[in-house]
Amino acid sequence: IPRSYGFSQTIAGEIVVSERVKSLFEQASITGVKFPPVFSTGQREVLAGWYQLVVENHDAEICAPTRFGAEPFDSDVKDEFTCSRGDLLGLNQLSDISIDAKSRGSADIIGSSRFVGYRRGVLRPRRIILVSPKVRSLLESEKLKGYRLEVAHIR
């Protein structure tokens, strides 16, 4: 985990945050996340100063015109990277995210109800994490490193 970063992500998609990020979120009363401890590999020893960021609510419904696919000019409609039940939307996000306003809820951080990505070995499909303007302002004002934000539209 890079020591100068506030956020880091494992190959399996787990998000690890520093003590500073945890403290900032708690001081700002950011809702929708919890911070269980991180353990050293193969041991039951807690890795001091690091926490896993766990999103508590996964109700955000992704809606049109959001696009997913293997490549920009490819559609995953009948592809290996989708799920017949609709739980897996595709391999890659190809456009801005749009979510249904009714599924937004009141938490500052929420996750999508469906997944993006591919299952292979330790790789797992992931949920898309959405943050409120309050969280965005906090991240930018504190000049934290290790995250990337994109625009999301509420419809």
Short mmCIF file of N, CA and C in Angstrom, two decimals:
data_model
loop_
_atom_site.label_atom_id
_atom_site.label_comp_id
_atom_site.label_asym_id
_atom_site.label_seq_id
_atom_site.Cartn_x
_atom_site.Cartn_y
_atom_site.Cartn_z
N ILE A 1 0.86 -1.18 0.00
CA ILE A 1 0.00 0.00 0.00
C ILE A 1 0.90 1.23 0.00
N PRO A 2 0.76 2.10 -1.00
CA PRO A 2 1.58 3.32 -1.02
C PRO A 2 1.29 4.19 0.21
N ARG A 3 2.29 4.51 0.97
CA ARG A 3 2.12 5.27 2.21
C ARG A 3 1.60 6.70 2.00
N SER A 4 1.88 7.29 0.84
CA SER A 4 1.44 8.67 0.61
C SER A 4 0.02 8.75 0.07
N TYR A 5 -0.62 7.61 -0.15
CA TYR A 5 -1.97 7.58 -0.69
C TYR A 5 -3.00 7.39 0.42
N GLY A 6 -4.15 7.98 0.23
CA GLY A 6 -5.25 7.79 1.17
C GLY A 6 -6.07 6.57 0.81
N PHE A 7 -6.08 6.22 -0.48
CA PHE A 7 -6.88 5.10 -0.99
C PHE A 7 -5.99 4.16 -1.78
N SER A 8 -6.29 2.87 -1.70
CA SER A 8 -5.60 1.87 -2.49
C SER A 8 -6.60 0.76 -2.77
N GLN A 9 -6.43 0.05 -3.88
CA GLN A 9 -7.35 -1.03 -4.22
C GLN A 9 -6.56 -2.30 -4.50
N THR A 10 -7.04 -3.41 -3.96
CA THR A 10 -6.38 -4.68 -4.19
C THR A 10 -6.78 -5.22 -5.56
N ILE A 11 -6.07 -6.24 -6.03
CA ILE A 11 -6.40 -6.84 -7.32
C ILE A 11 -7.80 -7.46 -7.29
N ALA A 12 -8.26 -7.82 -6.11
CA ALA A 12 -9.60 -8.40 -5.96
C ALA A 12 -10.68 -7.34 -5.80
N GLY A 13 -10.29 -6.06 -5.85
CA GLY A 13 -11.26 -4.97 -5.80
C GLY A 13 -11.58 -4.42 -4.42
N GLU A 14 -10.93 -4.91 -3.39
CA GLU A 14 -11.15 -4.38 -2.05
C GLU A 14 -10.49 -3.00 -1.95
N ILE A 15 -11.17 -2.07 -1.30
CA ILE A 15 -10.64 -0.71 -1.15
C ILE A 15 -10.09 -0.55 0.25
N VAL A 16 -8.83 -0.13 0.33
CA VAL A 16 -8.15 0.08 1.60
C VAL A 16 -7.91 1.58 1.75
N VAL A 17 -8.21 2.11 2.95
CA VAL A 17 -8.01 3.54 3.20
C VAL A 17 -7.10 3.74 4.40
N SER A 18 -6.46 4.89 4.42
CA SER A 18 -5.55 5.22 5.52
C SER A 18 -6.33 5.68 6.75
N GLU A 19 -5.63 5.74 7.85
CA GLU A 19 -6.20 6.26 9.10
C GLU A 19 -6.73 7.67 8.90
N ARG A 20 -6.00 8.47 8.12
CA ARG A 20 -6.40 9.86 7.86
C ARG A 20 -7.75 9.91 7.15
N VAL A 21 -7.96 9.09 6.13
CA VAL A 21 -9.23 9.07 5.41
C VAL A 21 -10.36 8.66 6.35
N LYS A 22 -10.14 7.62 7.13
CA LYS A 22 -11.15 7.17 8.09
C LYS A 22 -11.52 8.30 9.04
N SER A 23 -10.53 8.99 9.58
CA SER A 23 -10.78 10.09 10.52
C SER A 23 -11.53 11.23 9.85
N LEU A 24 -11.13 11.59 8.63
CA LEU A 24 -11.80 12.68 7.90
C LEU A 24 -13.26 12.34 7.64
N PHE A 25 -13.54 11.10 7.23
CA PHE A 25 -14.91 10.68 6.96
C PHE A 25 -15.75 10.71 8.24
N GLU A 26 -15.17 10.27 9.34
CA GLU A 26 -15.89 10.27 10.61
C GLU A 26 -16.14 11.70 11.11
N GLN A 27 -15.15 12.60 10.99
CA GLN A 27 -15.32 13.99 11.41
C GLN A 27 -16.37 14.71 10.57
N ALA A 28 -16.44 14.37 9.27
CA ALA A 28 -17.40 15.01 8.37
C ALA A 28 -18.76 14.31 8.39
N SER A 29 -18.91 13.28 9.23
CA SER A 29 -20.15 12.51 9.34
C SER A 29 -20.61 11.95 8.00
N ILE A 30 -19.68 11.37 7.25
CA ILE A 30 -20.00 10.74 5.96
C ILE A 30 -20.76 9.44 6.26
N THR A 31 -21.90 9.27 5.62
CA THR A 31 -22.74 8.11 5.86
C THR A 31 -22.63 7.09 4.73
N GLY A 32 -22.95 5.84 5.05
CA GLY A 32 -23.00 4.79 4.03
C GLY A 32 -21.78 3.90 3.95
N VAL A 33 -20.79 4.12 4.83
CA VAL A 33 -19.58 3.27 4.82
C VAL A 33 -19.21 2.87 6.24
N LYS A 34 -18.47 1.78 6.32
CA LYS A 34 -17.87 1.36 7.59
C LYS A 34 -16.43 0.99 7.32
N PHE A 35 -15.62 0.90 8.37
CA PHE A 35 -14.18 0.72 8.24
C PHE A 35 -13.67 -0.43 9.10
N PRO A 36 -13.86 -1.69 8.69
CA PRO A 36 -13.27 -2.79 9.45
C PRO A 36 -11.75 -2.81 9.29
N PRO A 37 -11.04 -3.43 10.23
CA PRO A 37 -9.58 -3.46 10.14
C PRO A 37 -9.08 -4.34 8.99
N VAL A 38 -7.84 -4.09 8.59
CA VAL A 38 -7.17 -4.89 7.55
C VAL A 38 -6.18 -5.79 8.27
N PHE A 39 -6.14 -7.06 7.88
CA PHE A 39 -5.24 -8.03 8.50
C PHE A 39 -4.07 -8.33 7.58
N SER A 40 -2.91 -8.60 8.17
CA SER A 40 -1.72 -9.00 7.40
C SER A 40 -2.00 -10.32 6.70
N THR A 41 -1.37 -10.54 5.56
CA THR A 41 -1.56 -11.76 4.77
C THR A 41 -1.27 -13.00 5.60
N GLY A 42 -2.23 -13.92 5.63
CA GLY A 42 -2.04 -15.20 6.31
C GLY A 42 -1.97 -15.13 7.82
N GLN A 43 -2.19 -13.98 8.41
CA GLN A 43 -2.09 -13.84 9.86
C GLN A 43 -3.38 -13.22 10.39
N ARG A 44 -3.54 -13.27 11.68
CA ARG A 44 -4.69 -12.61 12.32
C ARG A 44 -4.23 -11.31 12.98
N GLU A 45 -3.11 -10.78 12.53
CA GLU A 45 -2.56 -9.54 13.08
C GLU A 45 -3.11 -8.36 12.28
N VAL A 46 -3.63 -7.37 12.99
CA VAL A 46 -4.19 -6.18 12.34
C VAL A 46 -3.07 -5.33 11.76
N LEU A 47 -3.26 -4.87 10.53
CA LEU A 47 -2.30 -3.98 9.88
C LEU A 47 -2.62 -2.55 10.34
N ALA A 48 -1.81 -2.02 11.24
CA ALA A 48 -2.07 -0.73 11.86
C ALA A 48 -2.10 0.41 10.84
N GLY A 49 -3.06 1.31 11.01
CA GLY A 49 -3.14 2.51 10.17
C GLY A 49 -3.91 2.33 8.87
N TRP A 50 -4.46 1.12 8.63
CA TRP A 50 -5.20 0.87 7.38
C TRP A 50 -6.53 0.20 7.69
N TYR A 51 -7.54 0.57 6.89
CA TYR A 51 -8.89 0.05 7.07
C TYR A 51 -9.49 -0.27 5.71
N GLN A 52 -10.40 -1.23 5.70
CA GLN A 52 -11.12 -1.52 4.46
C GLN A 52 -12.34 -0.61 4.40
N LEU A 53 -12.57 0.00 3.25
CA LEU A 53 -13.75 0.82 3.06
C LEU A 53 -14.85 -0.11 2.54
N VAL A 54 -15.89 -0.28 3.32
CA VAL A 54 -16.99 -1.17 2.95
C VAL A 54 -18.25 -0.32 2.79
N VAL A 55 -18.83 -0.35 1.60
CA VAL A 55 -20.06 0.38 1.32
C VAL A 55 -21.23 -0.45 1.86
N GLU A 56 -22.10 0.19 2.63
CA GLU A 56 -23.18 -0.53 3.31
C GLU A 56 -24.43 -0.72 2.46
N ASN A 57 -24.69 0.17 1.50
CA ASN A 57 -25.92 0.14 0.73
C ASN A 57 -25.60 -0.07 -0.75
N HIS A 58 -26.24 -1.06 -1.37
CA HIS A 58 -26.02 -1.37 -2.79
C HIS A 58 -27.34 -1.33 -3.54
N ASP A 59 -28.04 -0.20 -3.45
CA ASP A 59 -29.36 -0.08 -4.05
C ASP A 59 -29.40 0.80 -5.30
N ALA A 60 -28.30 1.43 -5.67
CA ALA A 60 -28.32 2.34 -6.82
C ALA A 60 -28.56 1.57 -8.11
N GLU A 61 -29.65 1.88 -8.78
CA GLU A 61 -30.01 1.22 -10.04
C GLU A 61 -29.43 1.99 -11.21
N ILE A 62 -28.55 1.36 -11.96
CA ILE A 62 -27.96 1.98 -13.15
C ILE A 62 -28.98 1.91 -14.27
N CYS A 63 -29.17 3.02 -14.98
CA CYS A 63 -30.18 3.06 -16.03
C CYS A 63 -29.60 3.68 -17.31
N ALA A 64 -30.40 3.66 -18.37
CA ALA A 64 -30.01 4.25 -19.65
C ALA A 64 -29.81 5.74 -19.46
N PRO A 65 -28.88 6.32 -20.17
CA PRO A 65 -28.14 5.84 -21.33
C PRO A 65 -26.77 5.24 -21.01
N THR A 66 -26.55 4.74 -19.79
CA THR A 66 -25.26 4.14 -19.44
C THR A 66 -24.97 2.95 -20.35
N ARG A 67 -23.72 2.90 -20.84
CA ARG A 67 -23.31 1.83 -21.76
C ARG A 67 -22.17 1.02 -21.17
N PHE A 68 -22.19 -0.28 -21.45
CA PHE A 68 -21.13 -1.19 -21.04
C PHE A 68 -20.74 -2.04 -22.23
N GLY A 69 -19.50 -2.50 -22.28
CA GLY A 69 -19.05 -3.35 -23.36
C GLY A 69 -17.60 -3.74 -23.19
N ALA A 70 -17.11 -4.58 -24.09
CA ALA A 70 -15.71 -5.00 -24.05
C ALA A 70 -14.82 -3.90 -24.62
N GLU A 71 -15.30 -3.20 -25.65
CA GLU A 71 -14.57 -2.13 -26.31
C GLU A 71 -15.55 -1.01 -26.65
N PRO A 72 -15.06 0.19 -26.95
CA PRO A 72 -15.97 1.32 -27.22
C PRO A 72 -17.01 1.07 -28.32
N PHE A 73 -16.69 0.26 -29.31
CA PHE A 73 -17.63 0.04 -30.40
C PHE A 73 -18.25 -1.35 -30.33
N ASP A 74 -18.20 -1.96 -29.16
CA ASP A 74 -18.70 -3.30 -28.96
C ASP A 74 -19.84 -3.26 -27.94
N SER A 75 -20.84 -4.06 -28.15
CA SER A 75 -21.94 -4.16 -27.20
C SER A 75 -21.88 -5.54 -26.55
N ASP A 76 -22.10 -5.59 -25.24
CA ASP A 76 -22.07 -6.86 -24.50
C ASP A 76 -23.44 -7.53 -24.44
N VAL A 77 -24.37 -7.14 -25.32
CA VAL A 77 -25.74 -7.62 -25.22
C VAL A 77 -25.82 -9.14 -25.17
N LYS A 78 -25.10 -9.84 -26.02
CA LYS A 78 -25.12 -11.31 -26.01
C LYS A 78 -23.70 -11.84 -25.88
N ASP A 79 -22.94 -11.25 -25.01
CA ASP A 79 -21.52 -11.53 -24.90
C ASP A 79 -21.21 -12.34 -23.65
N GLU A 80 -20.00 -12.84 -23.53
CA GLU A 80 -19.57 -13.62 -22.36
C GLU A 80 -19.44 -12.77 -21.11
N PHE A 81 -19.45 -11.44 -21.25
CA PHE A 81 -19.24 -10.56 -20.10
C PHE A 81 -20.54 -10.05 -19.50
N THR A 82 -21.66 -10.66 -19.83
CA THR A 82 -22.93 -10.28 -19.23
C THR A 82 -23.56 -11.49 -18.56
N CYS A 83 -24.58 -11.25 -17.81
CA CYS A 83 -25.27 -12.29 -17.07
C CYS A 83 -26.72 -12.33 -17.53
N SER A 84 -27.27 -13.51 -17.72
CA SER A 84 -28.65 -13.64 -18.18
C SER A 84 -29.64 -13.06 -17.17
N ARG A 85 -29.29 -13.06 -15.88
CA ARG A 85 -30.16 -12.48 -14.85
C ARG A 85 -30.05 -10.96 -14.80
N GLY A 86 -29.04 -10.40 -15.46
CA GLY A 86 -28.86 -8.95 -15.46
C GLY A 86 -28.00 -8.43 -14.33
N ASP A 87 -27.42 -9.32 -13.52
CA ASP A 87 -26.58 -8.88 -12.41
C ASP A 87 -25.23 -8.34 -12.88
N LEU A 88 -24.73 -8.85 -13.99
CA LEU A 88 -23.44 -8.43 -14.55
C LEU A 88 -23.73 -7.64 -15.83
N LEU A 89 -23.39 -6.35 -15.81
CA LEU A 89 -23.74 -5.46 -16.91
C LEU A 89 -22.79 -5.54 -18.10
N GLY A 90 -21.53 -5.90 -17.88
CA GLY A 90 -20.56 -5.97 -18.95
C GLY A 90 -19.15 -5.89 -18.42
N LEU A 91 -18.20 -5.97 -19.35
CA LEU A 91 -16.79 -5.97 -18.96
C LEU A 91 -16.31 -4.60 -18.51
N ASN A 92 -16.63 -3.56 -19.28
CA ASN A 92 -16.14 -2.20 -18.99
C ASN A 92 -17.28 -1.19 -19.05
N GLN A 93 -17.14 -0.15 -18.27
CA GLN A 93 -18.06 0.99 -18.34
C GLN A 93 -17.61 1.85 -19.52
N LEU A 94 -18.51 2.13 -20.47
CA LEU A 94 -18.14 2.87 -21.68
C LEU A 94 -18.66 4.30 -21.70
N SER A 95 -19.48 4.68 -20.75
CA SER A 95 -20.05 6.02 -20.73
C SER A 95 -20.19 6.50 -19.29
N ASP A 96 -20.66 7.74 -19.13
CA ASP A 96 -20.98 8.23 -17.79
C ASP A 96 -22.07 7.34 -17.19
N ILE A 97 -22.07 7.25 -15.89
CA ILE A 97 -23.09 6.46 -15.18
C ILE A 97 -24.34 7.31 -15.00
N SER A 98 -25.48 6.70 -15.20
CA SER A 98 -26.77 7.32 -14.88
C SER A 98 -27.46 6.38 -13.90
N ILE A 99 -28.03 6.97 -12.84
CA ILE A 99 -28.76 6.14 -11.88
C ILE A 99 -30.17 6.68 -11.72
N ASP A 100 -31.07 5.78 -11.39
CA ASP A 100 -32.47 6.12 -11.15
C ASP A 100 -32.55 6.92 -9.85
N ALA A 101 -33.16 8.10 -9.91
CA ALA A 101 -33.26 8.99 -8.75
C ALA A 101 -33.95 8.32 -7.56
N LYS A 102 -34.90 7.43 -7.83
CA LYS A 102 -35.63 6.76 -6.75
C LYS A 102 -34.74 5.81 -5.96
N SER A 103 -33.65 5.34 -6.57
CA SER A 103 -32.76 4.39 -5.90
C SER A 103 -31.60 5.08 -5.20
N ARG A 104 -31.52 6.39 -5.29
CA ARG A 104 -30.38 7.16 -4.77
C ARG A 104 -30.22 7.05 -3.26
N GLY A 105 -31.32 7.12 -2.52
CA GLY A 105 -31.23 7.06 -1.07
C GLY A 105 -30.63 8.32 -0.48
N SER A 106 -30.32 8.29 0.81
CA SER A 106 -29.82 9.50 1.47
C SER A 106 -28.37 9.38 1.94
N ALA A 107 -27.74 8.22 1.76
CA ALA A 107 -26.36 8.04 2.21
C ALA A 107 -25.40 8.83 1.32
N ASP A 108 -24.26 9.21 1.87
CA ASP A 108 -23.24 9.95 1.12
C ASP A 108 -22.48 9.05 0.15
N ILE A 109 -22.40 7.77 0.46
CA ILE A 109 -21.71 6.81 -0.41
C ILE A 109 -22.63 5.61 -0.59
N ILE A 110 -22.88 5.24 -1.85
CA ILE A 110 -23.70 4.07 -2.15
C ILE A 110 -23.04 3.26 -3.25
N GLY A 111 -23.46 2.02 -3.39
CA GLY A 111 -22.93 1.15 -4.44
C GLY A 111 -24.03 0.78 -5.41
N SER A 112 -23.63 0.39 -6.60
CA SER A 112 -24.61 -0.05 -7.60
C SER A 112 -25.16 -1.42 -7.21
N SER A 113 -26.38 -1.68 -7.62
CA SER A 113 -27.00 -2.97 -7.32
C SER A 113 -26.44 -4.07 -8.22
N ARG A 114 -25.90 -3.69 -9.37
CA ARG A 114 -25.36 -4.67 -10.32
C ARG A 114 -23.86 -4.47 -10.49
N PHE A 115 -23.22 -5.42 -11.16
CA PHE A 115 -21.77 -5.49 -11.23
C PHE A 115 -21.22 -5.20 -12.63
N VAL A 116 -19.91 -4.86 -12.67
CA VAL A 116 -19.16 -4.64 -13.91
C VAL A 116 -17.86 -5.41 -13.78
N GLY A 117 -17.42 -6.06 -14.85
CA GLY A 117 -16.14 -6.74 -14.81
C GLY A 117 -16.24 -8.18 -15.25
N TYR A 118 -15.31 -9.00 -14.74
CA TYR A 118 -15.18 -10.38 -15.19
C TYR A 118 -14.66 -11.23 -14.04
N ARG A 119 -15.14 -12.46 -13.94
CA ARG A 119 -14.70 -13.38 -12.90
C ARG A 119 -13.62 -14.29 -13.48
N ARG A 120 -12.42 -14.19 -12.91
CA ARG A 120 -11.32 -15.07 -13.33
C ARG A 120 -10.28 -15.06 -12.21
N GLY A 121 -10.00 -16.23 -11.63
CA GLY A 121 -9.03 -16.30 -10.53
C GLY A 121 -9.46 -15.45 -9.36
N VAL A 122 -8.57 -14.54 -8.92
CA VAL A 122 -8.92 -13.65 -7.81
C VAL A 122 -9.70 -12.43 -8.28
N LEU A 123 -9.80 -12.22 -9.58
CA LEU A 123 -10.55 -11.08 -10.11
C LEU A 123 -12.04 -11.35 -9.97
N ARG A 124 -12.76 -10.36 -9.54
CA ARG A 124 -14.21 -10.48 -9.36
C ARG A 124 -14.88 -9.25 -9.95
N PRO A 125 -16.11 -9.43 -10.46
CA PRO A 125 -16.87 -8.24 -10.88
C PRO A 125 -17.04 -7.31 -9.68
N ARG A 126 -17.12 -6.02 -9.95
CA ARG A 126 -17.20 -5.03 -8.87
C ARG A 126 -18.45 -4.18 -9.01
N ARG A 127 -18.85 -3.62 -7.91
CA ARG A 127 -19.95 -2.66 -7.92
C ARG A 127 -19.37 -1.27 -8.19
N ILE A 128 -20.15 -0.42 -8.78
CA ILE A 128 -19.73 0.96 -9.00
C ILE A 128 -20.08 1.74 -7.74
N ILE A 129 -19.13 2.51 -7.23
CA ILE A 129 -19.34 3.28 -6.01
C ILE A 129 -19.66 4.72 -6.40
N LEU A 130 -20.72 5.24 -5.82
CA LEU A 130 -21.16 6.61 -6.09
C LEU A 130 -21.05 7.44 -4.82
N VAL A 131 -20.55 8.66 -4.97
CA VAL A 131 -20.36 9.54 -3.81
C VAL A 131 -21.14 10.84 -3.99
N SER A 132 -21.54 11.42 -2.89
CA SER A 132 -22.28 12.68 -2.90
C SER A 132 -21.32 13.86 -3.14
N PRO A 133 -21.87 15.03 -3.49
CA PRO A 133 -21.02 16.21 -3.61
C PRO A 133 -20.27 16.55 -2.32
N LYS A 134 -20.85 16.19 -1.18
CA LYS A 134 -20.19 16.42 0.11
C LYS A 134 -18.87 15.63 0.18
N VAL A 135 -18.90 14.37 -0.26
CA VAL A 135 -17.69 13.54 -0.25
C VAL A 135 -16.68 14.07 -1.25
N ARG A 136 -17.16 14.44 -2.44
CA ARG A 136 -16.27 14.99 -3.48
C ARG A 136 -15.54 16.22 -2.96
N SER A 137 -16.26 17.13 -2.33
CA SER A 137 -15.65 18.35 -1.78
C SER A 137 -14.60 18.02 -0.73
N LEU A 138 -14.91 17.06 0.13
CA LEU A 138 -13.96 16.65 1.17
C LEU A 138 -12.69 16.09 0.56
N LEU A 139 -12.82 15.20 -0.42
CA LEU A 139 -11.66 14.59 -1.07
C LEU A 139 -10.78 15.64 -1.74
N GLU A 140 -11.41 16.59 -2.42
CA GLU A 140 -10.65 17.62 -3.12
C GLU A 140 -10.02 18.62 -2.17
N SER A 141 -10.74 19.02 -1.13
CA SER A 141 -10.20 20.02 -0.20
C SER A 141 -9.02 19.47 0.60
N GLU A 142 -9.02 18.17 0.88
CA GLU A 142 -7.94 17.55 1.64
C GLU A 142 -6.80 17.04 0.76
N LYS A 143 -6.96 17.18 -0.56
CA LYS A 143 -5.93 16.77 -1.53
C LYS A 143 -5.47 15.32 -1.33
N LEU A 144 -6.45 14.44 -1.13
CA LEU A 144 -6.16 13.02 -0.95
C LEU A 144 -5.75 12.38 -2.27
N LYS A 145 -4.96 11.33 -2.20
CA LYS A 145 -4.48 10.64 -3.41
C LYS A 145 -5.00 9.20 -3.44
N GLY A 146 -5.06 8.63 -4.66
CA GLY A 146 -5.38 7.23 -4.83
C GLY A 146 -6.81 6.94 -5.24
N TYR A 147 -7.58 7.95 -5.58
CA TYR A 147 -8.94 7.74 -6.03
C TYR A 147 -9.14 8.43 -7.38
N ARG A 148 -10.21 8.05 -8.05
CA ARG A 148 -10.56 8.69 -9.32
C ARG A 148 -12.08 8.87 -9.32
N LEU A 149 -12.52 10.08 -9.60
CA LEU A 149 -13.95 10.36 -9.66
C LEU A 149 -14.38 10.59 -11.10
N GLU A 150 -15.59 10.20 -11.40
CA GLU A 150 -16.21 10.45 -12.69
C GLU A 150 -17.60 11.03 -12.47
N VAL A 151 -18.15 11.64 -13.47
CA VAL A 151 -19.48 12.22 -13.39
C VAL A 151 -20.53 11.12 -13.35
N ALA A 152 -21.54 11.30 -12.53
CA ALA A 152 -22.70 10.41 -12.52
C ALA A 152 -23.95 11.29 -12.65
N HIS A 153 -24.91 10.81 -13.40
CA HIS A 153 -26.14 11.56 -13.63
C HIS A 153 -27.28 10.89 -12.86
N ILE A 154 -28.10 11.70 -12.20
CA ILE A 154 -29.27 11.16 -11.49
C ILE A 154 -30.47 11.49 -12.35
N ARG A 155 -31.21 10.47 -12.76
CA ARG A 155 -32.34 10.63 -13.69
C ARG A 155 -33.65 10.30 -13.00
#
